[in-house]
Amino acid sequence: MTRPSTGTSTGPGRTGSARRLPAGPAAVVVGGVLALLLVTLAHLGYGRSDVGLGDLLRLLVGGGDAGTRSVLVGGRLPRTLAGLVAGAALAVAGCLLQSSVRNALASPDTLGVTAGGYLAVTVTAVTGFSLGDAPRGAVAFAGGLLAAALVHAVAGGARGRPAHLVLAGMSVMLALTSVTAVLVVLFQEETGAVFFWGHGSLAVADSGRSLTVLPVLGAGLLGGVLLSRSLDILGTGDETARGLGVRVGRVRLTAVVLSVVLTACAVTVTGPIGFVGLAAPHLVRLAGVRRHAALLPSAAVWGATLLLAADLLARVTSPTGNEVPAGVVTALFGAPLFLWLARRLPAEPAAPGTVMPGRRGRRLPYPPLLAGGVALLCALLAGGLVLGDIAVPLPELPRLLTGGGDELLRGVVLEYRLPRLLVAALAGALLAVGGGIVQTVSRNPLADLTVMGVSGGAGFGAALVLVALPAVPYAVLPFAALLGGTAAFALTYGLSVREGSVAPERLVLVGIGTFALTTAATNYLVTGARFQVTQALTWLSGSTYARDATDLSVLAAAAVVGVPLLVVAFRRLDLLALGEDTPRSLGLPLERTRLAVLVLAVALAAAAVAVVGTVAFVGLVAPHAARMLVGSRAHRLLPTAALLGAALMVAADTVGRTAIAPAEIPSGLLAALIGTPYFVWQLHRGHKSP
């Protein structure tokens, strides 16, 4: 696992001037035990049946009836036991990760370990490779270990920096999650209730599974306690630890392996649950517990308490009584903690991979290249029109498009395929232009409206209207998405400003936190509402399924309004790309111009998200590819990016519609499969740059 470089150490709890809570270490331990007892009782006493806590207590003292016993043994106890085991395992795993790499943002989910285990278990479910509970844990362990190794490599190995390590971890997590989501959509029968399990749900709990992993949890905790003295010394720095006889590499590797083992236990029991491994250790550290001999058991107690409380809160507050995964609630409360910690990261010089790359080599002639892009897009559109579960002969296409030919084929082409392909093209173009604007203004190649939380905010705004105000006209959705996207961007940008500047890595980390927060809020709304699970997963993944002329009119209106404004902004964007001094010397009102073009970018992306859902990374990949082709001048970059974004989404729609016809893969998932590895590569490339 990557270690922090000398001089940039940000040990856990040391991202800034962390204050201790008034409580002392003893109060934290005793308070944690009492809180755990209270939450456990409340958790056991709550359920849909009429059996209350009093009935359960009577059962424990020898009273009660068979029905009460059945409720306790068959439903309540397995759920509570799963929360205790998974919460404790995640908390200890997060504590070991934070201490071993001395990174306050490290946890099993932020470093991709949870996603790796989840993907491995999903693969075994898809392939039917069932080995029982213990081997399933071994599979999750293998997946988590591979994910940790990948994060280590992407972050630059031992030379990696703390912020880059978490960026790499979150990128790998997004990539693995995208792959898993595609598998879930492709193999819905084999993965069964994996949607809830995939969001971390105690509803799928099984006592036998929890009891199977309980000895592993005990061994992992014992192993961590045995390492406690070495971890205490490691917190003072590598050189000091070596001077005191600590074998730094061996201790770090052992702690990471133990952490992966414990994460695998939790994934096996409840599925991937985020932010418990981040929040519980920080809660204990903030109370002043520093010694790992006390820190690890205390974190385990508080981790179990947090997860049980989250599950209880999810059931109590569900607007319709539908099951809301506990992992959604932990993300709702954990994401703000991530934002707080990311904001406190010390400012560091931009890493090579986080500054705008200059274009190298000979510039390609722009008019022929633009014509080639248009021709490519037309070819992809034609391919999308003729390919599908009903084949359309290519020679018949012109006649069908002009209203002639076979009636059935004409209906397929004009009423079904053409509107959704045009929706895909326009949505891709708008997202690509929005991403290009943001990258230019922030001078950050990692900036993307998804990574910066705008797409998540827009999705939350649209979902809020869909759930809370289902009777409002459809035309309201883009405005709701615009408000949500604007609020998310304001949150990201506002939290990223520190001492008057915005560090690129901090901007992306805060954006990822905003994306996690808004996505969790959207998941809460969608899963709590009376949506079908598959519909919810499809919408959240970004889909062009069943999009029609009404959706097309929304995007066309956004394009008609946005294109003239974009043309006016070309010169200003070129000036903004030069930095701050040159535009000011030329009389450009810097902040007002920057805000205006960013609002335009957010509006374009929000319109796209309102129609097709959250589509990740089109706004990252397309501007990058366009910049490599035509350079950074806005009048060349943005039209080329729009063509590439449109082509990417049209290709994703066609592949998603034809690969497993008559079922479909959401276009957003396919775009993410392409975009996320590109993001990972961009991070990794930074370490090879001179």
XYZ file of C-alpha atoms in Angstrom:
690
model
C 0.000 0.000 0.000
C 1.146 3.515 -0.746
C 2.876 5.303 2.059
C 2.818 9.053 2.518
C 5.815 10.920 1.250
C 8.105 12.572 3.743
C 7.051 16.069 4.538
C 3.484 15.722 3.418
C 2.285 13.468 6.177
C -1.318 13.884 7.048
C -1.780 11.366 9.762
C -5.239 10.334 10.760
C -6.915 13.095 12.624
C -4.188 15.527 11.625
C -5.687 17.152 8.562
C -5.702 20.417 10.432
C -5.973 21.689 13.947
C -8.278 18.918 15.097
C -9.939 19.634 18.408
C -10.637 17.031 21.016
C -14.163 16.552 22.173
C -14.750 17.226 25.866
C -15.026 13.504 26.611
C -11.935 11.591 27.621
C -10.817 8.145 26.464
C -12.583 6.339 29.287
C -15.817 8.176 28.581
C -15.547 7.226 24.922
C -15.204 3.545 25.723
C -17.915 3.477 28.384
C -20.177 5.734 26.351
C -19.687 3.528 23.308
C -20.662 0.393 25.209
C -23.761 2.073 26.651
C -24.725 3.501 23.275
C -24.258 0.103 21.671
C -26.502 -1.552 24.269
C -29.246 1.037 23.807
C -29.104 0.925 20.020
C -29.039 -2.874 20.031
C -32.162 -3.012 22.187
C -33.931 -0.454 20.017
C -32.866 -2.350 16.897
C -34.187 -5.631 18.244
C -37.435 -4.016 19.326
C -38.285 -2.353 16.022
C -39.943 -4.171 13.144
C -43.039 -4.432 11.025
C -44.665 -7.051 13.243
C -46.498 -6.172 16.460
C -43.756 -7.707 18.578
C -42.197 -4.984 20.698
C -39.218 -4.740 22.996
C -41.335 -5.725 25.993
C -42.358 -8.960 24.305
C -38.735 -9.747 23.545
C -37.688 -9.052 27.130
C -40.412 -11.375 28.419
C -39.107 -14.017 26.047
C -35.607 -13.630 27.422
C -36.805 -14.266 31.011
C -38.716 -17.376 30.031
C -42.050 -15.917 28.944
C -43.383 -15.098 25.497
C -44.860 -17.352 22.893
C -43.774 -19.230 19.781
C -44.667 -16.321 17.515
C -42.424 -13.945 19.428
C -39.607 -16.491 19.357
C -40.053 -16.882 15.622
C -39.849 -13.120 15.059
C -36.731 -12.822 17.199
C -34.826 -15.816 15.854
C -36.008 -15.624 12.270
C -35.837 -11.878 11.605
C -34.641 -9.481 14.293
C -31.624 -11.326 15.696
C -29.954 -12.101 12.337
C -30.321 -8.473 11.307
C -28.896 -7.118 14.544
C -26.059 -9.641 14.576
C -25.113 -8.703 11.018
C -24.994 -5.024 11.950
C -22.787 -5.724 14.942
C -20.318 -7.846 12.982
C -20.146 -5.689 9.846
C -19.977 -2.382 11.713
C -17.183 -3.554 13.998
C -15.224 -5.109 11.113
C -15.439 -1.978 8.965
C -14.438 0.307 11.830
C -11.357 -1.733 12.718
C -10.448 -2.031 9.031
C -10.714 1.731 8.572
C -8.660 2.382 11.676
C -5.870 0.068 10.491
C -5.836 1.670 7.023
C -5.747 5.212 8.360
C -2.920 4.394 10.749
C -0.830 2.333 8.349
C -0.833 4.877 5.498
C -1.226 7.881 7.825
C -4.048 9.287 5.793
C -7.147 10.715 7.443
C -9.295 10.008 4.364
C -8.341 6.347 4.109
C -11.031 3.751 4.658
C -12.069 0.486 2.983
C -14.478 2.310 0.652
C -12.324 5.337 -0.214
C -9.426 3.050 -1.153
C -11.536 0.741 -3.313
C -11.225 -2.327 -1.061
C -14.966 -2.637 -0.473
C -15.756 -2.243 -4.176
C -13.182 -4.908 -5.062
C -14.719 -7.393 -2.646
C -18.203 -6.581 -3.870
C -17.196 -7.109 -7.504
C -15.538 -10.441 -6.707
C -18.611 -11.734 -4.888
C -20.869 -10.526 -7.695
C -18.740 -12.368 -10.249
C -19.119 -15.591 -8.288
C -22.889 -15.032 -8.147
C -23.030 -14.485 -11.899
C -20.951 -17.542 -12.685
C -22.822 -19.710 -10.177
C -19.554 -20.462 -8.413
C -21.124 -20.961 -4.984
C -18.756 -22.168 -2.289
C -20.558 -21.295 0.909
C -20.048 -18.471 3.354
C -16.387 -18.919 4.309
C -15.103 -19.317 0.738
C -17.278 -16.355 -0.241
C -15.316 -14.335 2.283
C -12.099 -15.597 0.700
C -13.342 -14.436 -2.701
C -14.183 -11.010 -1.277
C -10.730 -10.913 0.333
C -9.061 -11.690 -2.984
C -11.084 -8.998 -4.736
C -10.340 -6.444 -2.042
C -6.637 -7.265 -2.073
C -6.450 -6.884 -5.853
C -8.257 -3.561 -5.630
C -5.820 -2.363 -2.951
C -2.888 -3.386 -5.141
C -4.409 -1.508 -8.090
C -4.860 1.625 -5.985
C -1.262 1.309 -4.816
C -0.060 1.151 -8.429
C -2.271 3.979 -9.692
C -1.272 6.246 -6.811
C 2.375 5.918 -7.732
C 3.523 3.231 -5.331
C 5.688 4.326 -2.457
C 6.117 7.798 -4.009
C 2.411 8.561 -3.864
C 0.999 11.502 -1.920
C -1.924 11.323 0.531
C -4.402 13.231 -1.650
C -3.388 11.261 -4.727
C -3.836 7.993 -2.846
C -7.451 8.820 -2.040
C -8.070 10.115 -5.577
C -6.750 6.840 -6.942
C -8.859 4.884 -4.460
C -12.048 6.712 -5.330
C -11.334 6.334 -9.045
C -10.759 2.604 -8.724
C -13.895 2.372 -6.602
C -15.949 4.106 -9.315
C -14.479 1.852 -12.018
C -15.158 -1.362 -10.103
C -18.631 -0.191 -9.136
C -19.432 0.474 -12.794
C -18.331 -3.031 -13.760
C -20.423 -4.501 -10.965
C -23.473 -2.486 -11.988
C -23.171 -3.761 -15.558
C -23.012 -7.339 -14.276
C -26.084 -6.752 -12.117
C -28.033 -5.399 -15.077
C -26.847 -8.188 -17.387
C -27.523 -11.006 -14.921
C -30.496 -9.892 -12.881
C -31.722 -13.402 -12.125
C -28.331 -14.658 -10.981
C -27.636 -11.649 -8.790
C -31.110 -11.735 -7.214
C -31.530 -9.095 -4.529
C -28.086 -7.716 -5.194
C -29.438 -4.179 -5.619
C -30.143 -3.909 -1.899
C -27.118 -5.998 -1.018
C -25.052 -3.803 -3.318
C -26.005 -0.726 -1.308
C -25.233 -2.456 1.955
C -28.409 -3.803 3.474
C -29.001 -5.658 6.709
C -32.226 -7.024 5.234
C -30.215 -9.809 3.556
C -28.676 -10.816 6.891
C -28.159 -14.447 7.787
C -27.164 -15.608 11.276
C -25.085 -18.487 9.980
C -23.053 -16.167 7.796
C -22.479 -13.702 10.631
C -21.433 -16.438 13.033
C -19.084 -17.899 10.418
C -17.128 -14.665 10.079
C -17.229 -13.817 13.800
C -13.997 -15.741 14.625
C -12.276 -13.963 11.725
C -13.392 -10.630 13.147
C -11.968 -11.611 16.531
C -8.686 -12.696 14.972
C -8.456 -9.482 12.955
C -9.075 -7.353 16.019
C -6.516 -9.342 18.013
C -3.980 -8.964 15.209
C -4.556 -5.213 15.177
C -4.094 -4.996 18.951
C -0.842 -6.937 18.662
C 0.324 -4.358 16.132
C -0.824 -1.469 18.299
C 2.592 -0.461 19.663
C 4.139 -0.479 16.193
C 1.228 1.530 14.822
C 1.607 4.051 17.640
C 5.254 4.558 16.721
C 4.493 4.585 12.990
C 2.312 7.625 13.575
C 5.451 9.644 14.359
C 6.848 9.103 10.841
C 8.696 6.433 8.902
C 12.192 7.561 9.765
C 11.488 7.826 13.474
C 9.783 4.441 13.458
C 12.757 2.827 11.722
C 15.084 4.472 14.212
C 13.098 2.860 17.019
C 13.375 -0.580 15.455
C 9.973 -0.834 13.773
C 9.943 -2.751 10.501
C 7.824 -0.211 8.708
C 7.139 -2.133 5.504
C 6.179 -5.319 7.319
C 3.911 -3.514 9.790
C 2.200 -1.555 7.012
C 1.660 -4.647 4.865
C 0.278 -6.638 7.817
C -2.118 -3.855 8.751
C -3.396 -3.528 5.165
C -3.890 -7.292 4.833
C -5.784 -7.392 8.133
C -7.899 -4.494 6.947
C -8.761 -6.266 3.704
C -9.657 -9.439 5.618
C -12.023 -7.518 7.892
C -13.564 -5.661 4.955
C -14.152 -8.977 3.207
C -15.979 -10.200 6.320
C -18.259 -7.167 6.257
C -18.934 -7.447 2.517
C -19.793 -11.110 2.935
C -22.342 -10.346 5.648
C -24.047 -7.163 4.471
C -22.613 -6.133 1.108
C -20.573 -2.953 0.663
C -21.309 -0.305 3.282
C -19.533 2.986 3.007
C -18.161 5.535 5.455
C -18.487 3.473 8.669
C -14.777 2.689 8.353
C -14.098 6.395 7.918
C -16.393 7.809 10.587
C -15.950 5.473 13.566
C -12.147 5.835 13.949
C -12.393 9.612 13.609
C -15.126 9.781 16.201
C -12.937 7.939 18.688
C -9.815 9.913 17.812
C -11.630 13.206 18.207
C -12.425 12.166 21.773
C -8.725 11.898 22.474
C -8.107 8.155 22.135
C -4.736 7.843 20.369
C -3.235 4.572 21.586
C -4.210 1.780 19.248
C -4.653 -0.719 22.096
C -7.721 1.311 23.100
C -8.464 2.881 19.735
C -9.172 -0.357 17.878
C -11.685 -1.881 20.349
C -13.356 1.512 20.826
C -13.686 1.987 17.077
C -15.214 -1.487 16.807
C -17.853 -0.605 19.399
C -18.700 2.703 17.774
C -18.694 1.181 14.284
C -21.281 -1.383 15.338
C -23.303 1.364 17.025
C -23.232 3.592 13.943
C -24.298 0.840 11.570
C -27.165 -0.367 13.770
C -28.310 3.222 14.269
C -28.165 3.848 10.518
C -30.237 0.770 9.791
C -32.780 1.760 12.427
C -32.930 5.301 11.082
C -33.373 4.018 7.533
C -36.433 2.006 8.517
C -37.963 4.640 10.779
C -37.638 7.508 8.306
C -38.513 5.717 5.069
C -41.235 7.903 3.527
C -43.272 4.951 2.271
C -42.178 2.167 4.585
C -40.102 0.613 1.815
C -36.786 -0.955 2.769
C -33.941 1.551 2.492
C -30.455 -0.007 2.620
C -28.467 0.989 5.694
C -25.514 1.762 3.439
C -27.492 4.621 1.912
C -27.945 6.215 5.331
C -24.299 5.727 6.332
C -23.318 7.440 3.089
C -25.703 10.317 3.848
C -23.960 10.954 7.156
C -20.468 9.863 6.129
C -20.161 12.001 3.001
C -20.264 15.291 4.976
C -17.443 13.945 7.149
C -15.469 13.162 3.986
C -16.117 16.725 2.759
C -14.910 18.160 6.051
C -11.725 16.117 5.986
C -11.039 16.847 2.315
C -11.395 20.575 2.941
C -8.814 20.369 5.713
C -6.160 18.765 3.506
C -3.041 20.912 3.442
C -2.362 22.806 0.205
C 0.248 21.102 -1.931
C 1.717 21.960 -5.333
C -0.330 20.463 -8.138
C 0.780 16.991 -9.085
C 1.814 16.463 -12.718
C -1.390 14.659 -13.533
C -3.559 17.453 -12.234
C -2.399 20.324 -14.432
C -3.624 21.020 -17.931
C -1.397 19.222 -20.432
C -0.159 21.148 -23.421
C -0.769 19.716 -26.851
C 2.257 18.069 -28.428
C 3.048 17.378 -32.041
C 1.694 18.786 -35.261
C -1.788 20.305 -35.219
C -4.332 18.530 -37.381
C -6.233 20.635 -39.972
C -9.420 21.667 -38.249
C -12.021 21.750 -41.100
C -11.277 18.217 -42.383
C -11.155 16.930 -38.822
C -14.501 18.534 -38.011
C -16.012 17.097 -41.193
C -14.633 13.691 -40.259
C -16.228 13.975 -36.834
C -19.597 14.817 -38.354
C -19.266 11.886 -40.759
C -18.391 9.548 -37.871
C -21.408 10.705 -35.902
C -23.697 10.226 -38.917
C -22.304 6.736 -39.449
C -22.914 5.859 -35.804
C -26.455 7.216 -36.006
C -27.105 5.146 -39.128
C -25.708 2.087 -37.397
C -27.921 2.735 -34.394
C -30.988 3.013 -36.626
C -30.457 -0.281 -38.434
C -29.164 -2.395 -35.515
C -31.448 -3.874 -32.885
C -33.798 -6.720 -32.099
C -35.604 -5.896 -35.373
C -33.049 -5.588 -38.158
C -33.530 -2.770 -40.645
C -31.848 -3.165 -44.060
C -29.414 -0.315 -44.579
C -30.546 0.413 -48.181
C -34.089 0.918 -46.858
C -33.008 3.553 -44.356
C -33.298 6.678 -46.578
C -36.783 5.660 -47.673
C -37.899 4.999 -44.099
C -36.519 8.337 -42.916
C -38.527 10.155 -45.577
C -41.801 8.465 -44.595
C -41.835 5.580 -47.085
C -41.113 1.860 -46.907
C -42.554 -0.835 -44.669
C -44.912 0.483 -42.002
C -43.479 -1.658 -39.173
C -39.892 -0.734 -39.953
C -40.849 2.928 -40.361
C -42.388 2.932 -36.905
C -39.300 1.270 -35.423
C -36.976 3.807 -36.997
C -38.959 7.049 -36.646
C -40.869 6.499 -33.441
C -38.478 4.386 -31.385
C -34.836 4.481 -32.439
C -34.401 7.932 -33.963
C -35.694 9.951 -30.961
C -33.597 8.061 -28.423
C -30.478 8.221 -30.580
C -30.879 11.971 -30.992
C -31.472 12.266 -27.249
C -28.252 10.323 -26.660
C -26.337 12.515 -29.104
C -27.575 15.796 -27.663
C -27.074 14.662 -24.061
C -23.520 13.534 -24.832
C -22.769 16.819 -26.595
C -24.107 18.929 -23.729
C -22.182 16.937 -21.127
C -18.976 17.150 -23.164
C -19.289 20.912 -23.634
C -20.021 21.387 -19.951
C -16.970 19.324 -19.027
C -14.787 21.232 -21.491
C -15.841 24.562 -19.985
C -15.144 23.404 -16.430
C -11.719 22.010 -17.346
C -10.808 25.226 -19.124
C -11.948 27.537 -16.344
C -10.437 25.485 -13.513
C -7.345 24.585 -15.582
C -7.696 21.107 -14.167
C -7.784 18.033 -16.445
C -9.446 15.982 -13.687
C -12.371 18.376 -13.438
C -15.621 16.967 -14.713
C -19.194 17.781 -13.883
C -19.622 14.258 -12.489
C -16.413 14.262 -10.479
C -17.294 17.750 -9.170
C -20.699 16.595 -7.973
C -22.819 18.576 -10.450
C -24.347 15.531 -12.120
C -25.148 14.040 -8.719
C -26.780 17.279 -7.595
C -28.801 17.544 -10.783
C -29.929 13.943 -10.397
C -30.982 14.651 -6.821
C -32.983 17.713 -7.899
C -34.807 15.713 -10.560
C -35.407 12.758 -8.220
C -36.756 15.064 -5.525
C -39.385 16.372 -7.923
C -40.208 12.879 -9.176
C -40.766 11.560 -5.658
C -42.153 14.561 -3.789
C -44.183 16.136 -6.595
C -45.088 13.359 -9.021
C -47.981 15.358 -10.528
C -45.931 18.352 -11.680
C -45.425 18.839 -15.439
C -42.453 17.131 -17.017
C -41.067 20.499 -18.081
C -40.269 21.267 -14.429
C -37.635 18.521 -14.286
C -34.844 20.428 -16.088
C -35.309 23.399 -13.757
C -35.157 21.121 -10.726
C -32.033 19.488 -12.138
C -30.534 22.914 -12.788
C -31.157 24.009 -9.212
C -29.732 20.772 -7.839
C -26.658 20.919 -10.070
C -26.037 24.584 -9.264
C -26.325 23.968 -5.527
C -23.930 21.017 -5.733
C -21.406 23.038 -7.728
C -21.642 25.948 -5.290
C -21.021 23.526 -2.431
C -18.017 21.959 -4.151
C -16.425 25.220 -5.191
C -17.156 26.954 -1.914
C -15.649 24.185 0.209
C -12.607 23.967 -2.071
C -11.620 27.601 -1.606
C -9.013 27.914 1.080
C -6.946 31.011 1.669
C -8.254 32.462 -1.577
C -7.125 29.623 -3.828
C -8.543 26.362 -5.104
C -6.050 23.488 -5.181
C -6.882 21.085 -8.059
C -6.669 17.935 -5.935
C -8.783 19.440 -3.173
C -11.379 20.545 -5.721
C -11.682 17.015 -7.097
C -11.749 15.383 -3.659
C -14.447 17.756 -2.420
C -16.355 17.156 -5.668
C -16.186 13.411 -5.114
C -17.550 13.953 -1.619
C -20.384 16.074 -3.013
C -21.105 13.394 -5.591
C -21.240 10.749 -2.831
C -23.555 12.917 -0.738
C -25.987 13.742 -3.541
C -25.939 10.182 -4.852
C -26.751 8.850 -1.385
C -29.612 11.338 -1.098
C -30.929 10.273 -4.495
C -30.639 6.601 -3.556
C -32.577 7.309 -0.380
C -35.381 8.972 -2.315
C -35.529 6.380 -5.060
C -35.315 3.262 -2.920
C -37.666 4.719 -0.320
C -40.237 5.588 -2.941
C -42.426 3.118 -4.730
C -40.074 2.656 -7.655
C -39.353 -0.757 -9.061
C -35.822 -1.826 -8.210
C -34.744 -2.378 -11.796
C -36.228 0.942 -12.873
C -34.406 2.672 -10.052
C -31.082 1.067 -10.918
C -31.552 1.875 -14.596
C -32.435 5.525 -13.980
C -29.599 6.012 -11.514
C -27.166 4.515 -14.013
C -28.145 6.909 -16.795
C -30.307 5.542 -19.560
C -31.785 6.552 -22.887
C -34.392 3.809 -22.667
C -37.857 4.915 -23.894
C -36.745 8.510 -24.456
C -39.025 10.199 -26.981
C -39.721 13.461 -28.769
C -40.661 15.221 -25.524
C -37.238 14.478 -24.053
C -35.646 15.535 -27.318
C -37.447 18.878 -27.201
C -36.013 19.606 -23.725
C -32.462 18.983 -24.883
C -33.005 20.863 -28.146
C -34.265 23.898 -26.241
C -31.174 23.789 -24.012
C -28.951 23.573 -27.091
C -30.744 26.421 -28.874
C -30.291 28.693 -25.886
C -26.803 27.482 -25.011
C -25.024 27.524 -28.375
C -25.244 31.313 -28.993
C -24.081 31.979 -25.443
C -21.245 29.539 -25.985
C -20.122 31.289 -29.175
C -20.070 34.610 -27.334
C -17.999 33.033 -24.562
C -15.267 31.535 -26.791
C -12.812 34.428 -26.478
C -13.411 34.816 -22.754
C -12.773 31.103 -22.230
C -9.457 31.406 -24.043
C -8.473 34.244 -21.751
C -9.549 32.350 -18.633
C -7.370 29.438 -19.715
C -4.309 31.700 -19.486
C -4.552 32.090 -15.720
C -5.518 35.130 -13.651
C -2.982 37.848 -14.393
C -3.365 38.055 -18.184
C -7.186 38.333 -18.251
C -7.082 40.999 -15.546
C -4.455 42.997 -17.425
C -6.729 42.903 -20.488
C -9.657 44.271 -18.495
C -11.686 41.081 -18.203
C -13.897 41.011 -15.072
C -12.441 37.712 -13.930
C -14.782 36.478 -11.215
C -17.949 37.601 -12.996
C -16.872 35.969 -16.259
C -15.804 32.778 -14.526
C -19.110 32.528 -12.714
C -21.110 33.193 -15.898
C -19.427 30.471 -17.960
C -19.611 27.993 -15.080
C -23.333 28.627 -14.720
C -23.661 27.966 -18.447
C -21.768 24.669 -18.063
C -23.918 23.619 -15.121
C -27.126 24.507 -17.002
C -26.131 22.448 -20.059
C -25.169 19.430 -17.963
C -28.256 19.701 -15.760
C -30.537 19.605 -18.806
C -28.818 16.416 -19.944
C -29.021 14.789 -16.502
C -32.711 15.668 -16.184
C -33.419 13.646 -19.326
C -30.995 10.710 -19.241
C -30.033 10.496 -15.567
C -26.507 10.593 -14.152
C -24.069 9.721 -16.935
C -20.537 9.696 -15.654
C -17.296 10.774 -17.292
C -18.511 11.769 -20.777
C -17.599 15.299 -19.755
C -14.122 14.112 -18.806
C -13.188 11.893 -21.725
C -14.557 13.898 -24.663
C -12.811 17.240 -23.883
C -9.541 15.398 -23.271
C -9.710 13.608 -26.591
C -10.706 16.847 -28.338
C -7.786 18.701 -26.763
C -5.362 16.104 -28.076
C -6.822 16.513 -31.552
C -7.299 20.269 -31.957
C -5.593 22.004 -29.027
C -7.076 24.173 -26.295
C -8.650 27.098 -28.194
C -12.308 27.140 -27.221
C -13.744 27.610 -30.722
C -12.015 24.393 -31.804
C -12.083 22.452 -28.554
C -15.750 22.683 -27.611
C -17.351 21.791 -30.997
C -14.968 18.851 -31.310
C -15.732 17.763 -27.761
C -19.458 18.002 -28.511
C -19.057 15.711 -31.523
C -17.018 13.202 -29.553
C -19.448 13.259 -26.625
C -22.361 12.720 -28.988
C -20.536 9.878 -30.733
C -19.698 8.235 -27.399
C -23.291 8.327 -26.180
C -24.726 7.141 -29.526
C -22.295 4.220 -29.546
C -23.145 3.443 -25.905
C -26.864 3.518 -26.682
C -26.480 1.207 -29.672
C -24.276 -1.298 -27.850
C -26.447 -1.200 -24.745
C -29.568 -1.798 -26.817
C -28.208 -4.610 -28.980
C -25.688 -6.523 -26.836
C -28.255 -8.445 -24.787
C -31.463 -7.661 -26.700
C -34.292 -7.590 -25.802
C -32.822 -6.523 -22.429
C -30.702 -3.380 -22.268
C -27.559 -2.111 -20.603
C -27.944 1.538 -19.505
C -25.903 3.870 -21.681
C -24.499 5.600 -18.629
C -22.920 2.380 -17.398
C -21.195 1.762 -20.710
C -19.958 5.351 -20.831
C -18.640 4.954 -17.277
C -16.846 1.746 -18.254
C -14.935 3.777 -20.821
C -14.544 6.982 -18.843
C -13.461 5.669 -15.462
C -10.397 3.769 -16.691
C -9.454 6.926 -18.581
C -9.656 8.872 -15.305
C -7.504 6.246 -13.598
C -5.003 6.391 -16.450
C -4.867 10.168 -16.216
C -3.988 9.893 -12.540
C -1.368 7.233 -13.164
C 0.139 9.195 -16.046
C 0.928 12.053 -13.714
C 3.563 9.978 -11.982
C 5.354 9.232 -15.221
C 5.452 12.828 -16.334
C 8.773 14.591 -15.879
